[in-house]
Amino acid sequence: GAVVSQHPSRVICKSGTSVKIECRSLDFQATTMFWYRQFPKKSLMLMATSNEGSKATYEQGVEKDKFLINHASLTLSTLTVTSAHPEDSSFYICSAVPNYGYTFGSGTRLTVV
Amino acid sequence: DAKTTQPPSMDCAEGRAANLPCNHSTISGNEYVYWYRQIHSQGPQYIIHGLKNNETNEMASLIITEDRKSSTLILPHATLRDTAVYYCIVKPSGANSKLTFGKGITLSVRP
């Protein structure tokens, strides 16, 4: 079945540094990928839609200069959290669309200290 | 986008059927109903989806009412590993349209 690989699964970084999260579609091509954020005991909140070869579309209230998205190939999208702060600590999840359904990565737990 | 309403939680005994309800009264004719579940600290897992007919796969059955305003996900023989948050989502038309998650229903399967 379709697999989306997300890396790293966990990362701890210092305040003010940047962190890059990768999302790969392993056995299919994805022109569109989605990035979500999930705070403890809350639902997934869509942050942005990543489009291969073009700019990402951000949801209202999401800072595009803080959450940089690059979708340079049909199998890879990256989310960079720039100048991270403790309030950016969260569970980040990506998703892509194979022939059916939406497949999600296993998530990245980001802790900013 | 059509919204969904689910009870916040429910439980069932291991080995029994779990019937998870969902209301989507504003669903449009070309919108699908999707079900996902999320086990703690993992990404959501696809379960099943349907348009108007009932659907069944190796994981579950999906029963959609004739007016399409509600649906029920059925796990025929719940196990402890089925304990998770289950999300009922109405997917807008379009191949790559975005999925909007509600609060979901927390299913607890007890021994």
Coordinates of N, CA and C in Angstrom, one line a residue:
Chain A
G1 N 0.8 -1.2 0.0 CA 0.0 0.0 0.0 C 0.8 1.3 0.0
A2 N 0.2 2.4 -0.2 CA 0.9 3.7 -0.3 C 1.5 4.0 1.1
V3 N 2.7 4.5 1.1 CA 3.4 4.8 2.3 C 4.0 6.2 2.2
V4 N 3.7 6.9 3.3 CA 4.3 8.3 3.5 C 5.3 8.2 4.6
S5 N 6.6 8.5 4.4 CA 7.6 8.5 5.4 C 7.9 9.9 5.9
Q6 N 8.0 10.0 7.2 CA 8.2 11.3 7.8 C 9.5 11.2 8.6
H7 N 10.3 12.2 8.5 CA 11.6 12.2 9.3 C 12.0 13.6 9.7
P8 N 12.5 13.8 11.0 CA 12.7 12.8 12.0 C 11.4 12.5 12.7
S9 N 11.4 11.5 13.5 CA 10.2 11.2 14.3 C 10.1 12.0 15.6
R10 N 11.3 12.4 16.1 CA 11.4 13.2 17.3 C 12.6 14.2 17.1
V11 N 12.4 15.4 17.5 CA 13.5 16.3 17.5 C 13.4 17.3 18.6
I12 N 14.5 17.6 19.2 CA 14.6 18.6 20.3 C 15.5 19.7 19.8
C13 N 15.1 20.9 19.9 CA 16.0 22.0 19.4 C 15.9 23.2 20.4
K14 N 16.9 24.0 20.3 CA 17.0 25.2 21.2 C 16.1 26.4 20.6
S15 N 15.6 27.2 21.4 CA 14.9 28.4 21.0 C 15.8 29.2 20.0
G16 N 15.2 29.7 19.0 CA 15.9 30.5 18.0 C 16.5 29.7 16.8
T17 N 16.6 28.4 16.9 CA 17.1 27.6 15.8 C 16.0 27.2 14.9
S18 N 16.4 26.6 13.8 CA 15.5 26.2 12.8 C 15.5 24.7 12.7
V19 N 14.4 24.1 12.4 CA 14.3 22.6 12.3 C 13.6 22.3 11.0
K20 N 14.1 21.3 10.3 CA 13.5 20.9 9.0 C 12.9 19.5 9.2
I21 N 11.7 19.3 8.7 CA 11.0 18.0 8.7 C 10.7 17.6 7.3
E22 N 11.0 16.3 7.0 CA 10.9 15.8 5.7 C 9.7 14.9 5.6
C23 N 9.0 14.9 4.4 CA 7.9 14.1 4.2 C 8.0 13.5 2.8
R24 N 8.1 12.2 2.7 CA 8.4 11.5 1.4 C 7.3 10.5 1.1
S25 N 6.8 10.5 -0.1 CA 5.9 9.5 -0.6 C 6.8 8.4 -1.2
L26 N 6.7 7.2 -0.7 CA 7.7 6.2 -1.0 C 7.4 5.4 -2.3
D27 N 6.2 5.2 -2.6 CA 5.8 4.4 -3.7 C 4.8 5.0 -4.6
F28 N 4.7 6.3 -4.5 CA 3.8 7.0 -5.5 C 4.2 8.5 -5.6
Q29 N 3.7 9.1 -6.6 CA 4.1 10.5 -6.7 C 3.0 11.4 -6.2
A30 N 3.4 12.5 -5.5 CA 2.4 13.3 -4.9 C 2.6 14.8 -5.3
T31 N 1.7 15.3 -6.1 CA 1.8 16.7 -6.5 C 1.3 17.6 -5.4
T32 N 0.6 17.0 -4.5 CA 0.1 17.8 -3.4 C 0.3 17.0 -2.1
M33 N 0.8 17.7 -1.1 CA 1.0 17.2 0.3 C 0.4 18.2 1.2
F34 N 0.0 17.7 2.4 CA -0.6 18.6 3.4 C 0.2 18.5 4.7
W35 N 0.3 19.6 5.4 CA 1.0 19.7 6.7 C 0.0 20.0 7.7
Y36 N 0.0 19.2 8.8 CA -0.9 19.5 10.0 C 0.0 19.7 11.2
R37 N -0.7 20.3 12.2 CA -0.1 20.4 13.5 C -1.1 20.0 14.5
Q38 N -0.6 19.3 15.6 CA -1.5 18.8 16.6 C -1.0 19.0 18.0
F39 N -1.7 19.8 18.8 CA -1.3 20.0 20.1 C -1.9 18.9 21.0
P40 N -1.4 18.7 22.2 CA -1.8 17.6 23.1 C -3.3 17.7 23.3
K41 N -3.9 16.5 23.1 CA -5.4 16.3 23.3 C -6.2 17.2 22.4
K42 N -5.7 17.6 21.3 CA -6.4 18.4 20.4 C -6.5 17.6 19.0
S43 N -7.3 18.1 18.2 CA -7.4 17.5 16.8 C -6.3 18.0 15.9
L44 N -6.2 17.5 14.7 CA -5.2 17.9 13.8 C -5.7 19.2 13.1
M45 N -4.8 20.2 13.0 CA -5.1 21.5 12.4 C -4.3 21.6 11.1
L46 N -5.0 21.8 10.0 CA -4.3 22.0 8.8 C -3.5 23.3 8.8
M47 N -2.2 23.2 8.4 CA -1.4 24.4 8.4 C -1.3 24.9 7.0
A48 N -1.0 24.0 6.0 CA -0.7 24.4 4.7 C -0.9 23.3 3.7
T49 N -1.1 23.6 2.4 CA -1.1 22.7 1.3 C 0.2 22.9 0.5
S50 N 0.9 21.9 0.3 CA 2.2 22.0 -0.4 C 2.0 21.5 -1.8
N51 N 2.4 22.3 -2.8 CA 2.2 22.0 -4.2 C 3.5 21.9 -4.9
E52 N 3.7 20.8 -5.5 CA 5.0 20.5 -6.2 C 5.2 21.6 -7.3
G53 N 6.4 22.2 -7.2 CA 6.8 23.2 -8.2 C 6.2 24.6 -8.1
S54 N 5.4 24.8 -7.0 CA 4.8 26.1 -6.8 C 4.7 26.4 -5.3
K55 N 4.3 27.6 -5.0 CA 4.2 28.0 -3.6 C 3.1 27.3 -2.9
A56 N 3.4 27.1 -1.6 CA 2.4 26.5 -0.7 C 1.3 27.4 -0.4
T57 N 0.1 26.8 -0.1 CA -1.0 27.6 0.3 C -1.2 27.4 1.8
Y58 N -1.2 28.5 2.5 CA -1.2 28.5 4.0 C -2.7 28.8 4.5
E59 N -3.0 28.1 5.5 CA -4.3 28.4 6.2 C -4.2 29.7 6.9
Q60 N -5.4 30.2 7.1 CA -5.5 31.5 7.8 C -4.9 31.4 9.2
G61 N -4.0 32.4 9.5 CA -3.4 32.4 10.8 C -2.0 31.7 10.9
V62 N -1.6 31.0 9.9 CA -0.3 30.3 9.8 C 0.7 31.2 9.2
E63 N 1.8 31.5 9.9 CA 2.8 32.4 9.4 C 3.7 31.8 8.3
K64 N 3.6 32.2 7.1 CA 4.3 31.5 6.0 C 5.8 31.8 6.1
D65 N 6.2 32.9 6.8 CA 7.6 33.1 6.9 C 8.2 32.3 8.0
K66 N 7.4 31.8 8.9 CA 7.9 31.0 10.0 C 7.9 29.5 9.7
F67 N 6.9 29.1 8.9 CA 6.8 27.7 8.5 C 7.0 27.7 7.0
L68 N 8.3 27.4 6.7 CA 8.6 27.4 5.3 C 8.4 26.0 4.7
I69 N 7.7 26.0 3.6 CA 7.4 24.7 2.9 C 8.0 24.7 1.5
N70 N 8.7 23.6 1.2 CA 9.3 23.4 -0.1 C 8.9 22.1 -0.6
H71 N 8.4 22.1 -1.8 CA 7.9 20.8 -2.5 C 8.6 20.7 -3.8
A72 N 9.9 20.4 -3.8 CA 10.8 20.5 -4.9 C 10.6 19.3 -5.9
S73 N 10.1 18.2 -5.4 CA 10.0 17.0 -6.3 C 8.6 16.4 -6.0
L74 N 8.3 15.4 -6.8 CA 7.0 14.7 -6.7 C 7.0 13.7 -5.5
T75 N 8.1 13.6 -4.8 CA 8.1 12.6 -3.7 C 8.5 13.2 -2.4
L76 N 8.8 14.5 -2.4 CA 9.4 15.1 -1.2 C 8.9 16.5 -0.9
S77 N 8.4 16.7 0.3 CA 8.0 18.0 0.8 C 8.7 18.2 2.1
T78 N 9.2 19.4 2.3 CA 9.8 19.7 3.6 C 9.1 20.9 4.3
L79 N 9.1 20.8 5.6 CA 8.6 21.9 6.4 C 9.7 22.4 7.3
T80 N 10.1 23.6 7.3 CA 11.1 24.2 8.1 C 10.5 25.1 9.1
V81 N 10.6 24.9 10.4 CA 10.2 25.8 11.4 C 11.3 26.7 11.7
T82 N 11.2 27.9 11.4 CA 12.3 28.9 11.5 C 12.2 29.6 12.9
S83 N 13.4 29.9 13.4 CA 13.4 30.7 14.7 C 12.4 30.1 15.7
A84 N 12.6 28.8 16.0 CA 11.6 28.1 16.8 C 11.5 28.6 18.2
H85 N 10.3 28.6 18.7 CA 10.1 29.0 20.1 C 9.3 27.9 20.8
P86 N 9.3 27.9 22.2 CA 8.7 26.8 22.9 C 7.2 26.6 22.5
E87 N 6.5 27.7 22.1 CA 5.1 27.5 21.7 C 5.0 26.8 20.4
D88 N 6.1 26.6 19.7 CA 6.0 25.8 18.4 C 6.1 24.3 18.7
S89 N 6.4 24.0 19.9 CA 6.4 22.6 20.3 C 5.1 21.9 20.0
S90 N 5.1 20.9 19.2 CA 3.9 20.3 18.8 C 4.2 19.0 18.0
F91 N 3.1 18.3 17.6 CA 3.2 17.1 16.8 C 2.9 17.5 15.3
Y92 N 3.8 17.4 14.4 CA 3.6 17.8 13.0 C 3.5 16.6 12.2
I93 N 2.4 16.6 11.3 CA 2.1 15.4 10.5 C 1.9 15.8 9.1
C94 N 2.4 15.0 8.2 CA 2.2 15.3 6.8 C 1.3 14.3 6.2
S95 N 0.7 14.6 5.0 CA -0.2 13.7 4.4 C -0.1 13.9 2.9
A96 N -0.3 12.8 2.1 CA -0.3 12.9 0.7 C -1.4 12.0 0.1
V97 N -1.7 12.1 -1.2 CA -2.8 11.5 -1.8 C -2.4 10.5 -2.8
P98 N -2.4 9.2 -2.5 CA -2.2 8.2 -3.6 C -3.6 8.0 -4.3
N99 N -3.7 6.9 -4.9 CA -4.9 6.7 -5.8 C -6.2 6.8 -5.0
Y100 N -6.2 6.4 -3.7 CA -7.4 6.4 -2.9 C -7.0 6.9 -1.5
G101 N -8.0 7.5 -0.9 CA -7.8 8.0 0.5 C -6.6 8.9 0.6
Y102 N -6.3 9.3 1.8 CA -5.2 10.2 2.1 C -4.3 9.4 3.1
T103 N -3.0 9.4 2.7 CA -2.1 8.6 3.6 C -1.3 9.6 4.4
F104 N -1.1 9.3 5.7 CA -0.4 10.2 6.6 C 0.9 9.6 7.0
G105 N 1.8 10.5 7.3 CA 3.1 10.1 7.9 C 2.9 9.8 9.3
S106 N 4.0 9.3 10.0 CA 3.9 8.9 11.4 C 4.1 10.0 12.3
G107 N 4.3 11.2 11.8 CA 4.4 12.4 12.6 C 5.8 12.7 13.2
T108 N 6.0 14.0 13.5 CA 7.3 14.4 14.1 C 7.0 15.2 15.4
R109 N 7.5 14.7 16.5 CA 7.3 15.4 17.7 C 8.4 16.4 17.9
L110 N 8.1 17.7 17.8 CA 9.0 18.8 18.0 C 8.9 19.3 19.4
T111 N 10.1 19.4 20.1 CA 10.2 20.0 21.4 C 11.2 21.1 21.3
V112 N 10.8 22.3 21.6 CA 11.7 23.5 21.6 C 12.0 23.9 23.0
V113 N 13.3 23.9 23.4 CA 13.7 24.2 24.8 C 14.4 25.5 24.9
Chain B
D1 N -17.1 24.0 3.8 CA -17.0 22.5 3.9 C -18.0 22.0 4.8
A2 N -18.6 20.8 4.5 CA -19.6 20.2 5.4 C -18.9 19.8 6.7
K3 N -19.6 20.1 7.8 CA -19.0 19.7 9.1 C -19.6 18.4 9.6
T4 N -18.9 17.8 10.5 CA -19.4 16.6 11.1 C -19.5 16.7 12.6
T5 N -20.4 16.0 13.2 CA -20.6 16.0 14.6 C -20.5 14.6 15.1
Q6 N -19.7 14.4 16.1 CA -19.5 13.0 16.7 C -19.6 13.2 18.2
P7 N -20.1 12.1 18.9 CA -20.1 12.2 20.4 C -18.6 12.2 20.8
P8 N -18.3 12.7 22.0 CA -16.9 12.8 22.3 C -16.3 11.5 22.7
S9 N -17.0 10.6 23.2 CA -16.4 9.3 23.6 C -17.5 8.2 23.7
M10 N -17.0 7.0 23.6 CA -17.8 5.8 23.9 C -16.9 4.6 24.2
D11 N -17.5 3.6 24.8 CA -16.7 2.4 25.0 C -17.5 1.2 24.7
C12 N -16.7 0.1 24.5 CA -17.4 -1.1 24.2 C -16.5 -2.3 24.8
A13 N -17.1 -3.4 24.9 CA -16.3 -4.6 25.4 C -15.6 -5.3 24.3
E14 N -14.4 -5.8 24.6 CA -13.6 -6.5 23.7 C -14.4 -7.6 23.1
G15 N -14.3 -7.8 21.8 CA -15.0 -8.9 21.1 C -16.4 -8.5 20.6
R16 N -17.0 -7.4 21.1 CA -18.3 -6.9 20.7 C -18.1 -5.9 19.5
A17 N -19.2 -5.7 18.9 CA -19.2 -4.7 17.8 C -19.2 -3.3 18.4
A18 N -18.4 -2.4 17.7 CA -18.4 -1.0 18.1 C -19.1 -0.2 17.0
N19 N -20.1 0.5 17.3 CA -20.8 1.3 16.3 C -20.6 2.8 16.6
L20 N -19.9 3.4 15.7 CA -19.5 4.8 16.0 C -20.4 5.7 15.0
P21 N -21.2 6.6 15.6 CA -22.1 7.4 14.8 C -21.4 8.7 14.4
C22 N -21.9 9.3 13.3 CA -21.5 10.6 12.8 C -22.6 11.3 12.1
N23 N -22.8 12.6 12.4 CA -23.8 13.4 11.7 C -23.1 14.3 10.7
H24 N -23.6 14.4 9.5 CA -23.1 15.3 8.5 C -24.2 15.8 7.7
S25 N -25.1 16.6 8.3 CA -26.4 17.0 7.8 C -26.2 18.0 6.6
T26 N -25.1 18.6 6.5 CA -24.9 19.6 5.4 C -24.1 19.0 4.2
I27 N -23.9 17.8 4.2 CA -23.1 17.1 3.1 C -23.7 17.4 1.8
S28 N -22.8 17.6 0.8 CA -23.3 17.8 -0.6 C -23.3 16.5 -1.4
G29 N -24.0 16.5 -2.5 CA -24.1 15.3 -3.2 C -22.9 14.6 -3.7
N30 N -21.8 15.4 -3.9 CA -20.6 14.8 -4.5 C -19.5 14.7 -3.4
E31 N -19.8 14.8 -2.2 CA -18.8 14.7 -1.1 C -18.8 13.3 -0.5
Y32 N -17.6 12.9 -0.2 CA -17.5 11.5 0.3 C -17.4 11.6 1.9
V33 N -17.7 10.5 2.5 CA -17.5 10.4 4.0 C -16.3 9.5 4.2
Y34 N -15.3 10.0 4.9 CA -14.1 9.3 5.2 C -14.0 9.1 6.7
W35 N -13.4 7.9 7.0 CA -13.2 7.6 8.5 C -11.7 7.3 8.6
Y36 N -11.1 8.0 9.6 CA -9.7 7.7 10.0 C -9.7 7.5 11.5
R37 N -8.6 6.8 11.9 CA -8.4 6.7 13.4 C -7.0 7.1 13.7
Q38 N -6.8 7.5 14.9 CA -5.4 7.9 15.4 C -5.2 7.3 16.7
I39 N -4.2 6.5 16.7 CA -3.7 5.9 18.0 C -2.7 6.9 18.5
H40 N -2.6 6.9 19.8 CA -1.8 8.0 20.5 C -0.4 8.1 19.9
S41 N -0.1 9.4 19.6 CA 1.2 9.8 19.1 C 1.6 9.1 17.8
Q42 N 0.6 8.8 17.0 CA 0.9 8.2 15.6 C 0.1 9.1 14.6
G43 N 0.4 8.9 13.3 CA -0.3 9.6 12.3 C -1.7 8.9 12.1
P44 N -2.7 9.6 11.6 CA -4.0 9.0 11.3 C -3.9 7.8 10.3
Q45 N -4.7 6.9 10.6 CA -4.8 5.7 9.7 C -6.1 5.6 9.0
Y46 N -6.0 5.4 7.7 CA -7.2 5.3 6.9 C -8.0 4.1 7.2
I47 N -9.3 4.2 7.4 CA -10.2 3.1 7.6 C -11.0 2.7 6.4
I48 N -11.9 3.7 6.0 CA -12.8 3.4 5.0 C -13.4 4.7 4.5
H49 N -14.0 4.7 3.3 CA -14.7 5.8 2.8 C -15.9 5.4 1.9
G50 N -16.9 6.3 1.8 CA -18.0 5.9 1.0 C -18.7 7.2 0.5
L51 N -19.6 7.0 -0.5 CA -20.3 8.1 -1.1 C -21.8 8.0 -0.7
K52 N -22.4 6.9 -1.1 CA -23.8 6.7 -0.8 C -24.2 5.3 -0.4
N53 N -23.4 4.4 -1.0 CA -23.6 2.9 -0.7 C -22.9 2.5 0.5
N54 N -23.4 1.5 1.2 CA -22.6 0.9 2.3 C -21.3 0.3 1.8
E55 N -20.3 0.3 2.6 CA -19.0 -0.2 2.2 C -18.5 -1.1 3.3
T56 N -17.7 -2.1 2.9 CA -17.1 -3.0 3.9 C -15.7 -3.3 3.4
N57 N -14.7 -3.3 4.3 CA -13.4 -3.8 4.0 C -12.9 -4.7 5.2
E58 N -11.7 -5.0 5.1 CA -11.1 -5.9 6.2 C -11.1 -5.3 7.6
M59 N -11.2 -4.0 7.6 CA -11.2 -3.3 8.9 C -12.6 -3.0 9.5
A60 N -13.5 -2.6 8.6 CA -14.7 -2.1 9.2 C -15.8 -2.0 8.1
S61 N -17.0 -1.7 8.5 CA -18.1 -1.4 7.6 C -18.6 0.0 7.8
L62 N -19.0 0.6 6.7 CA -19.6 2.0 6.8 C -21.0 1.9 6.3
I63 N -21.9 2.4 7.1 CA -23.3 2.4 6.8 C -23.7 3.9 6.7
I64 N -24.2 4.3 5.5 CA -24.6 5.7 5.2 C -26.1 5.7 5.0
T65 N -26.7 6.6 5.8 CA -28.2 6.6 5.6 C -28.6 7.1 4.2
E66 N -29.8 6.8 3.9 CA -30.3 7.1 2.5 C -30.2 8.6 2.2
D67 N -30.5 9.4 3.2 CA -30.4 10.8 3.0 C -29.0 11.4 3.1
R68 N -28.1 10.5 3.4 CA -26.7 10.8 3.6 C -26.3 11.8 4.7
K69 N -27.3 12.1 5.6 CA -27.0 13.0 6.6 C -26.3 12.4 7.8
S70 N -26.2 11.2 7.8 CA -25.4 10.5 8.9 C -24.8 9.2 8.5
S71 N -23.9 8.7 9.2 CA -23.3 7.5 8.9 C -22.8 6.8 10.2
T72 N -22.6 5.5 10.1 CA -22.1 4.7 11.2 C -20.9 3.9 10.8
L73 N -19.8 4.0 11.6 CA -18.7 3.1 11.3 C -18.9 1.9 12.3
I74 N -18.7 0.7 11.7 CA -18.9 -0.5 12.5 C -17.6 -1.3 12.5
L75 N -17.0 -1.5 13.7 CA -15.9 -2.4 13.9 C -16.6 -3.7 14.5
P76 N -16.6 -4.7 13.7 CA -17.4 -5.9 14.0 C -17.0 -6.6 15.3
H77 N -15.7 -6.7 15.5 CA -15.2 -7.4 16.7 C -14.1 -6.6 17.3
A78 N -14.4 -5.7 18.1 CA -13.4 -4.7 18.7 C -12.4 -5.4 19.5
T79 N -11.1 -5.0 19.4 CA -10.1 -5.5 20.2 C -9.4 -4.3 21.0
L80 N -8.6 -4.6 21.9 CA -8.0 -3.6 22.7 C -7.2 -2.6 21.8
R81 N -6.6 -3.2 20.7 CA -5.8 -2.3 19.8 C -6.7 -1.4 19.0
D82 N -8.0 -1.5 19.1 CA -8.9 -0.6 18.4 C -9.1 0.7 19.2
T83 N -8.6 0.7 20.4 CA -8.7 1.9 21.2 C -8.0 3.1 20.6
A84 N -8.7 4.1 20.2 CA -8.1 5.2 19.4 C -9.2 6.4 19.3
V85 N -8.7 7.4 18.7 CA -9.7 8.5 18.4 C -10.1 8.3 16.9
Y86 N -11.4 8.3 16.7 CA -11.9 8.0 15.3 C -12.5 9.3 14.8
Y87 N -12.1 9.6 13.6 CA -12.5 10.9 12.9 C -13.4 10.6 11.7
C88 N -14.5 11.2 11.7 CA -15.4 11.1 10.6 C -15.2 12.5 9.8
I89 N -14.9 12.4 8.5 CA -14.6 13.6 7.8 C -15.4 13.6 6.5
V90 N -15.9 14.7 6.1 CA -16.5 14.9 4.8 C -15.5 15.5 3.9
K91 N -15.2 14.8 2.8 CA -14.2 15.3 1.9 C -14.8 16.1 0.8
P92 N -14.4 17.4 0.6 CA -14.9 18.2 -0.5 C -14.6 17.5 -1.8
S93 N -15.3 17.8 -2.8 CA -15.0 17.3 -4.1 C -13.7 17.8 -4.7
G94 N -13.1 17.1 -5.5 CA -11.7 17.5 -6.0 C -10.7 16.5 -5.6
A95 N -9.8 16.1 -6.5 CA -8.9 15.0 -6.2 C -8.0 15.3 -5.0
N96 N -7.5 16.5 -4.9 CA -6.6 16.8 -3.8 C -7.1 17.9 -2.9
S97 N -8.4 17.8 -2.6 CA -9.0 18.7 -1.7 C -8.6 18.4 -0.3
K98 N -8.5 19.3 0.6 CA -8.0 19.1 1.9 C -9.0 18.5 2.9
L99 N -8.4 17.7 3.8 CA -9.3 17.1 4.8 C -9.2 18.0 6.1
T100 N -10.4 18.2 6.6 CA -10.5 19.0 7.8 C -11.0 18.1 8.9
F101 N -10.2 18.0 10.0 CA -10.5 17.1 11.1 C -11.3 17.9 12.1
G102 N -12.3 17.2 12.6 CA -13.1 17.6 13.8 C -12.5 17.1 15.0
K103 N -13.2 17.0 16.1 CA -12.7 16.6 17.4 C -12.6 15.0 17.5
G104 N -13.4 14.4 16.7 CA -13.4 12.9 16.7 C -14.1 12.3 17.9
I105 N -14.2 11.0 17.9 CA -14.7 10.3 19.0 C -13.7 9.3 19.6
T106 N -13.5 9.4 20.9 CA -12.5 8.5 21.5 C -13.2 7.2 21.9
L107 N -12.8 6.1 21.3 CA -13.3 4.8 21.5 C -12.4 4.1 22.5
S108 N -12.9 3.6 23.6 CA -12.2 2.8 24.6 C -12.7 1.4 24.6
V109 N -11.9 0.5 24.3 CA -12.3 -0.9 24.3 C -11.8 -1.5 25.6
R110 N -12.7 -2.0 26.3 CA -12.4 -2.6 27.7 C -12.3 -4.1 27.6
P111 N -11.4 -4.7 28.4 CA -11.2 -6.1 28.4 C -12.5 -6.9 28.8

